GROMACS .gro file of C-alpha atoms in nm:
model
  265
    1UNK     CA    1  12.738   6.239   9.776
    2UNK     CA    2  12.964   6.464   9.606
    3UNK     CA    3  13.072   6.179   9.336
    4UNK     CA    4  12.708   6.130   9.293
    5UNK     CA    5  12.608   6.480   9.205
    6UNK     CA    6  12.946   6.542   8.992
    7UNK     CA    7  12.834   6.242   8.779
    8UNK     CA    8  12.484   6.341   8.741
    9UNK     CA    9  12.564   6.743   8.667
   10UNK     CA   10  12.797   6.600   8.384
   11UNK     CA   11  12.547   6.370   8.260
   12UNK     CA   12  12.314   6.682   8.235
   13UNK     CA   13  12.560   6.888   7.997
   14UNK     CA   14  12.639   6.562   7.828
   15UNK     CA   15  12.977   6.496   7.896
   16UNK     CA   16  13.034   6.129   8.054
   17UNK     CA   17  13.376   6.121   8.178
   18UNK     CA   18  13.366   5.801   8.364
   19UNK     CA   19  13.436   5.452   8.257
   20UNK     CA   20  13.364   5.254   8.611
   21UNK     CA   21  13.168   5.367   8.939
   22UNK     CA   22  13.161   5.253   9.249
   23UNK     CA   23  12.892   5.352   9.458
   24UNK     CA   24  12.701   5.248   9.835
   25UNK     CA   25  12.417   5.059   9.785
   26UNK     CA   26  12.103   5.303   9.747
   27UNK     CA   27  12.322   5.554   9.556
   28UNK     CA   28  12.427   5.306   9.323
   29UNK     CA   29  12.032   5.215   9.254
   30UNK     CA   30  12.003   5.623   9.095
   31UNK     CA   31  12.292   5.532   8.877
   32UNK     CA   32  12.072   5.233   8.710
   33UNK     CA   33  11.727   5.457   8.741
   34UNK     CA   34  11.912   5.761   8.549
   35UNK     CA   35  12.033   5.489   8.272
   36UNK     CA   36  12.388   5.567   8.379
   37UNK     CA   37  12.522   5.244   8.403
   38UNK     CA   38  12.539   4.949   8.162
   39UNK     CA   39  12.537   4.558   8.242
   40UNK     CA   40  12.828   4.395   8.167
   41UNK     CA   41  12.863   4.022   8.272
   42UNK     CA   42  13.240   4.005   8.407
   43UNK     CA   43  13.325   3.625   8.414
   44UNK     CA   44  13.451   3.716   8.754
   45UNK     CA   45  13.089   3.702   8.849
   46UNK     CA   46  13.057   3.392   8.932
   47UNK     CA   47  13.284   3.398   9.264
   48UNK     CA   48  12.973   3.589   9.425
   49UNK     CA   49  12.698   3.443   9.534
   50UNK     CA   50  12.314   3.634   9.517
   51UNK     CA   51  12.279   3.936   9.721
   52UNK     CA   52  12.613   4.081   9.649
   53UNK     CA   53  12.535   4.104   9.216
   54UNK     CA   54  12.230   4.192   9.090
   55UNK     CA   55  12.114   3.884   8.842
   56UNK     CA   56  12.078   4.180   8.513
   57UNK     CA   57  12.461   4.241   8.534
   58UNK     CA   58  12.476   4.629   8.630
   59UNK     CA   59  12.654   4.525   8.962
   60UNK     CA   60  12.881   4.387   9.191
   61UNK     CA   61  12.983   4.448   9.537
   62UNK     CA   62  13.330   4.473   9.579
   63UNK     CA   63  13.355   4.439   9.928
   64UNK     CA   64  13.131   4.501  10.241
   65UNK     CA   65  12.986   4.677  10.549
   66UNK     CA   66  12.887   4.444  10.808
   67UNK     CA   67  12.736   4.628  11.095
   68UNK     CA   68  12.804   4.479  11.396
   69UNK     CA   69  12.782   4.529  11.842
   70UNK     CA   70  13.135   4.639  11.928
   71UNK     CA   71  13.235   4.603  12.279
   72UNK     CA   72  13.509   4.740  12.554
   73UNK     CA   73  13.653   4.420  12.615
   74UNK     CA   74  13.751   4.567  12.981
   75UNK     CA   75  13.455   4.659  13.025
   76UNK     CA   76  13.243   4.389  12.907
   77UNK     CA   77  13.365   4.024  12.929
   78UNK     CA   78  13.239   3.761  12.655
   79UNK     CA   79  13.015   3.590  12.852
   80UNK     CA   80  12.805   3.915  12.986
   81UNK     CA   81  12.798   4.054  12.600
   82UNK     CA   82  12.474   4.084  12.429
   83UNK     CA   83  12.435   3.766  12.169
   84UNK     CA   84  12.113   3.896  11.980
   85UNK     CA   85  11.914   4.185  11.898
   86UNK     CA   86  11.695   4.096  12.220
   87UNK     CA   87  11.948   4.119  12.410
   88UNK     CA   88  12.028   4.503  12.335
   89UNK     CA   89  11.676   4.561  12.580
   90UNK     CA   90  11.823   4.457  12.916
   91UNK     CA   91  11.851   4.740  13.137
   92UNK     CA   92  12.187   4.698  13.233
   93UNK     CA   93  12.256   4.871  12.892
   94UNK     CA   94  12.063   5.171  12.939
   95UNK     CA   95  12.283   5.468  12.846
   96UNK     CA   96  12.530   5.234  12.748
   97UNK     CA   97  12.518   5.174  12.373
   98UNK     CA   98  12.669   5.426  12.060
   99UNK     CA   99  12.484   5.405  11.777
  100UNK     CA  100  12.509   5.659  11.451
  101UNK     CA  101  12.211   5.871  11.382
  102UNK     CA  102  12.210   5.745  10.993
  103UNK     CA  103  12.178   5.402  11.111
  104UNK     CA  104  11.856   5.381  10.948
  105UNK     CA  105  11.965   5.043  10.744
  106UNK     CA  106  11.906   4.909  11.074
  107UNK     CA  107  11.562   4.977  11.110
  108UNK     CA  108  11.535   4.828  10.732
  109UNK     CA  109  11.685   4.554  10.760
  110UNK     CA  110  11.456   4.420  11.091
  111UNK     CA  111  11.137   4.552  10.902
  112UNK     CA  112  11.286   4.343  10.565
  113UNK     CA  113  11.326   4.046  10.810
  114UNK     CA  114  11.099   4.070  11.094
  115UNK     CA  115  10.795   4.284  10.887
  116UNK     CA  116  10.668   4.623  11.005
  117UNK     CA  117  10.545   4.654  11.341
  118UNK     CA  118  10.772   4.358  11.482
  119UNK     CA  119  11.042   4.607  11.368
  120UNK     CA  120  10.844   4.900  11.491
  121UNK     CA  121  10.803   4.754  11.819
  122UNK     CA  122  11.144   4.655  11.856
  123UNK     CA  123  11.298   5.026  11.826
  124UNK     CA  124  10.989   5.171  12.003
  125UNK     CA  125  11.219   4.966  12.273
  126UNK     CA  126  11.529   5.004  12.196
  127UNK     CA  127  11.458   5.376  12.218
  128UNK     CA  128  11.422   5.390  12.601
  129UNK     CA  129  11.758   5.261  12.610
  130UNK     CA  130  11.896   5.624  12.632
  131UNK     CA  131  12.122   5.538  12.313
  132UNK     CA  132  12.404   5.759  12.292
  133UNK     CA  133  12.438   5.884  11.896
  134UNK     CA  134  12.757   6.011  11.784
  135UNK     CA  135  12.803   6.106  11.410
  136UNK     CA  136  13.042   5.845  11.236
  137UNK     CA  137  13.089   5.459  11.283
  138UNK     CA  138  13.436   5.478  11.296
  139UNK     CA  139  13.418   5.766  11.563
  140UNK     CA  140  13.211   5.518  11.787
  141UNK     CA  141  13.480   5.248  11.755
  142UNK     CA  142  13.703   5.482  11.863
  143UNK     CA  143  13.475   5.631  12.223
  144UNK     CA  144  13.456   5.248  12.235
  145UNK     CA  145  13.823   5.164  12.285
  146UNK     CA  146  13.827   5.479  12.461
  147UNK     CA  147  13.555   5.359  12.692
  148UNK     CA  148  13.320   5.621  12.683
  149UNK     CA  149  13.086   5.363  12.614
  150UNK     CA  150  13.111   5.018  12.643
  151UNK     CA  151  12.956   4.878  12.299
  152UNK     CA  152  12.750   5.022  12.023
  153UNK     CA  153  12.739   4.946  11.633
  154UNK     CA  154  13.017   4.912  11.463
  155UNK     CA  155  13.158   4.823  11.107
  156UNK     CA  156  13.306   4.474  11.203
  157UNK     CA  157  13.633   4.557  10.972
  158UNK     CA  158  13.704   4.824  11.177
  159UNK     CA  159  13.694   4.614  11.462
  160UNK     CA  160  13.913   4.369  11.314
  161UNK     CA  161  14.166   4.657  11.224
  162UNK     CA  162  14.159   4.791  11.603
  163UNK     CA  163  14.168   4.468  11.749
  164UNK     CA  164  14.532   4.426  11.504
  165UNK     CA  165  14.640   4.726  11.676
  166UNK     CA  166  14.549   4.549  12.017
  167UNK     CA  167  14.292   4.762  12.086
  168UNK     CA  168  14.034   4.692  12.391
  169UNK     CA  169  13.772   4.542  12.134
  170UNK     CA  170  13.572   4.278  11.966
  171UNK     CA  171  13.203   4.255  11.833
  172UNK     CA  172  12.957   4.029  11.863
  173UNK     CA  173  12.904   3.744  11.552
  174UNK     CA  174  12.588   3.572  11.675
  175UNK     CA  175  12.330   3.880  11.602
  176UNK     CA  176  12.034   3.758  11.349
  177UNK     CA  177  12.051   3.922  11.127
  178UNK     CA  178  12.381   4.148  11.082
  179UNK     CA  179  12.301   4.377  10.839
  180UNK     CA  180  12.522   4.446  10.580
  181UNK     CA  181  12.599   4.681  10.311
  182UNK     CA  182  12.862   4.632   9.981
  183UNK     CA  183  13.007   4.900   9.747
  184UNK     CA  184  12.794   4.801   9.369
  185UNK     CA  185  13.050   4.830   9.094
  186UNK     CA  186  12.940   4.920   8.768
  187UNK     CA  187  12.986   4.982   8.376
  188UNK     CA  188  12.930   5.341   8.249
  189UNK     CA  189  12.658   5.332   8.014
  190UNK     CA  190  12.867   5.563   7.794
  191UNK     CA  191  13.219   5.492   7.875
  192UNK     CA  192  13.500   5.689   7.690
  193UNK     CA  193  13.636   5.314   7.733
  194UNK     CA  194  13.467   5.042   7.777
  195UNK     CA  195  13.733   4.778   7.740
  196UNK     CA  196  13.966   4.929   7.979
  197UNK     CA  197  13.636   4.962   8.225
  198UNK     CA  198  13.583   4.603   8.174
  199UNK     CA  199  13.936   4.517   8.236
  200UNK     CA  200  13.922   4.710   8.543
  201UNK     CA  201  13.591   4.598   8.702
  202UNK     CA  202  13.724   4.216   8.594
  203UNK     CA  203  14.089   4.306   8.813
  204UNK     CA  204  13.892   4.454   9.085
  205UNK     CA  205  13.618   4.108   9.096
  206UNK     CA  206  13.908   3.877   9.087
  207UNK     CA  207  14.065   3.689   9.379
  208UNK     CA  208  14.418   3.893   9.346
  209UNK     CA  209  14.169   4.203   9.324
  210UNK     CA  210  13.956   4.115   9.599
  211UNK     CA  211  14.268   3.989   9.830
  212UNK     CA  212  14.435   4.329   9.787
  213UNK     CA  213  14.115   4.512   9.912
  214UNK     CA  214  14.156   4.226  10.212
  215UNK     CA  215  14.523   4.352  10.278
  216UNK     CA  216  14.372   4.711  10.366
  217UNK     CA  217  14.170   4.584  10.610
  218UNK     CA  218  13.810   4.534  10.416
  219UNK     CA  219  13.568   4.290  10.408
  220UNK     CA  220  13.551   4.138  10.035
  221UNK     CA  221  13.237   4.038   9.879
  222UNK     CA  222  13.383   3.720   9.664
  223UNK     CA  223  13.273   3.398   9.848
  224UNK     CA  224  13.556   3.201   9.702
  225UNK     CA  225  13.808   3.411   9.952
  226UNK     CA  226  13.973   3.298  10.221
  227UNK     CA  227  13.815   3.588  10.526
  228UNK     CA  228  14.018   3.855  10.689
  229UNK     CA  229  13.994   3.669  11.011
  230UNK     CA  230  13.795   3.321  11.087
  231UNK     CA  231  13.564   3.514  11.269
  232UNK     CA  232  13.459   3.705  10.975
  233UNK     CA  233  13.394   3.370  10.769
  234UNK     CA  234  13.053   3.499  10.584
  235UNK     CA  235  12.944   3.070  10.665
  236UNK     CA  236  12.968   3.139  11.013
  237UNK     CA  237  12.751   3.430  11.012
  238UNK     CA  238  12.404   3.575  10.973
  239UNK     CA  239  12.441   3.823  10.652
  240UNK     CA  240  12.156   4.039  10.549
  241UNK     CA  241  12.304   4.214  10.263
  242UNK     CA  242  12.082   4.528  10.156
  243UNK     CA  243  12.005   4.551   9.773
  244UNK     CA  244  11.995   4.889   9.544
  245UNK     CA  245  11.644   4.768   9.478
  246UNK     CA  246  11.547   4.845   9.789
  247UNK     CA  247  11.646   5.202   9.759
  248UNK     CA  248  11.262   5.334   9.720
  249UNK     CA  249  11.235   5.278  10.136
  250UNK     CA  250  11.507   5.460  10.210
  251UNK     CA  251  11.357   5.755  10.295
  252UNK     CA  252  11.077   5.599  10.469
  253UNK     CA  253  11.315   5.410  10.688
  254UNK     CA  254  11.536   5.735  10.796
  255UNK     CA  255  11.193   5.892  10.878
  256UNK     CA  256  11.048   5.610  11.101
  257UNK     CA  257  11.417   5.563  11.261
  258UNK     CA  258  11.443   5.947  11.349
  259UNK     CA  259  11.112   5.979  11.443
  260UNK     CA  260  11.146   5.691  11.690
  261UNK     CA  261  11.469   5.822  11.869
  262UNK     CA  262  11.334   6.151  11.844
  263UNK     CA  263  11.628   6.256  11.636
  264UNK     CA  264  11.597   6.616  11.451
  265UNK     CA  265  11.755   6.752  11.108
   0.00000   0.00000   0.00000
């Protein structure tokens, strides 16, 4: 988190050179926890619905990480995909899924959902699968098309990019939940200036805002929004979005999710 540490080793000689931050989701929960960030109430605010703003004001997702089953569409046809998290346990996909070894929000998200051992159990399982972990989302996409494997988790605007580019490759919409992650935006507590940061946070909320970040192939947190593509219609789908409050389990999760797969580091 090299933005992360350069903010907080500036904050420590007391020089605050920022105005606006945007952050992932646990990092931007330090941010709040360190006092470096200030509510501010952007009228823009009110285009996104609970889970993606925090109800204080010190943030807003801008746009989103929906992680999501990719599939080889040679290799796998729509009807023979998996459809839910279940489904994942058949052994015709032993050896056969790509999954990144800080997935942990995974594991979270099922424990937030399902409650501790359901979750437990469910990786316990999932863990004989022989998953195949390659470092990097994007890079899985990629052996995907490729068809070194022929699904694994994804970020479903990637998929959506790939698929533009008439790639091999869709994902799967019906999982319960899909867990998702947005990029907070926030006020510096002791911006230079605070106006232009306002200004800026209130462009970035807006529809024209949000619908540039849609051009470059992102998922945008405003609800108002017409989606990327129909499939990625946030009505149509199961969102879990993860909250900076929930940053305290972090660590707990990576732990129980390496431990499980037996990953080391």
């Amino acid at each position: 988190y090299p933005l992360l540490n350069r903010i907080f080793n500036e904050a420590r000689a007391g020089s605050y050179l920022f105005d606006v931050v945007r952050q992932s989701t646990f990092t931007f929960a330090q941010l709040i926890q360190k006092g470096l960030v200030q509510p501010y109430e952007s009228a823009e605010r009110e285009g996104y619905s609970a889970g993606w703003k925090d109800k204080q004001g010190y943030w807003t997702s801008t746009d989103d990480n929906y992680f999501v089953v990719g599939y080889n569409t040679r290799l796998v046809a729509e009807r023979d995909a998996p459809r839910d998290w279940e489904d994942l346990l058949l052994p015709k996909w032993r050896g056969q899924i790509g999954l990144d070894p800080d997935n942990h929000l995974l594991f979270g998200g099922l424990e937030q959902i399902w409650g501790r051992e359901k979750a437990l159990a469910y990786f316990r399982k999932l863990a004989q699968q022989q998953v195949q972990f390659r470092k990097g989302n994007t890079l899985i996409a990629q052996l995907i098309v490729a068809g070194e494997y022929p699904l694994g988790f994804v970020y479903a605007h990637r998929v959506e990019l790939l698929k533009s580019q008439k790639a091999p490759m869709d994902w799967i919409s019906t999982m319960n939940p899909i867990i998702t992650t947005g990029g907070p935006l926030g006020l510096a507590a002791k911006a230079q200036h605070p106006n232009a940061g306002k200004l800026l946070i209130d462009f970035v909320l807006s529809k024209s805002g949000q619908a540039q970040l849609r051009n470059y192939y992102r998922i945008p947190s405003r609800g108002d929004l017409e989606p990327l593509s129909a499939k990625l219609d946030p009505r149509r789908l199961h969102l879990l979005p993860m909250s900076p409050n929930a940053a305290e389990k972090e660590d707990d999760w990576r732990k129980q999710f390496r431990s499980i797969f037996g990953i080391q580091g």
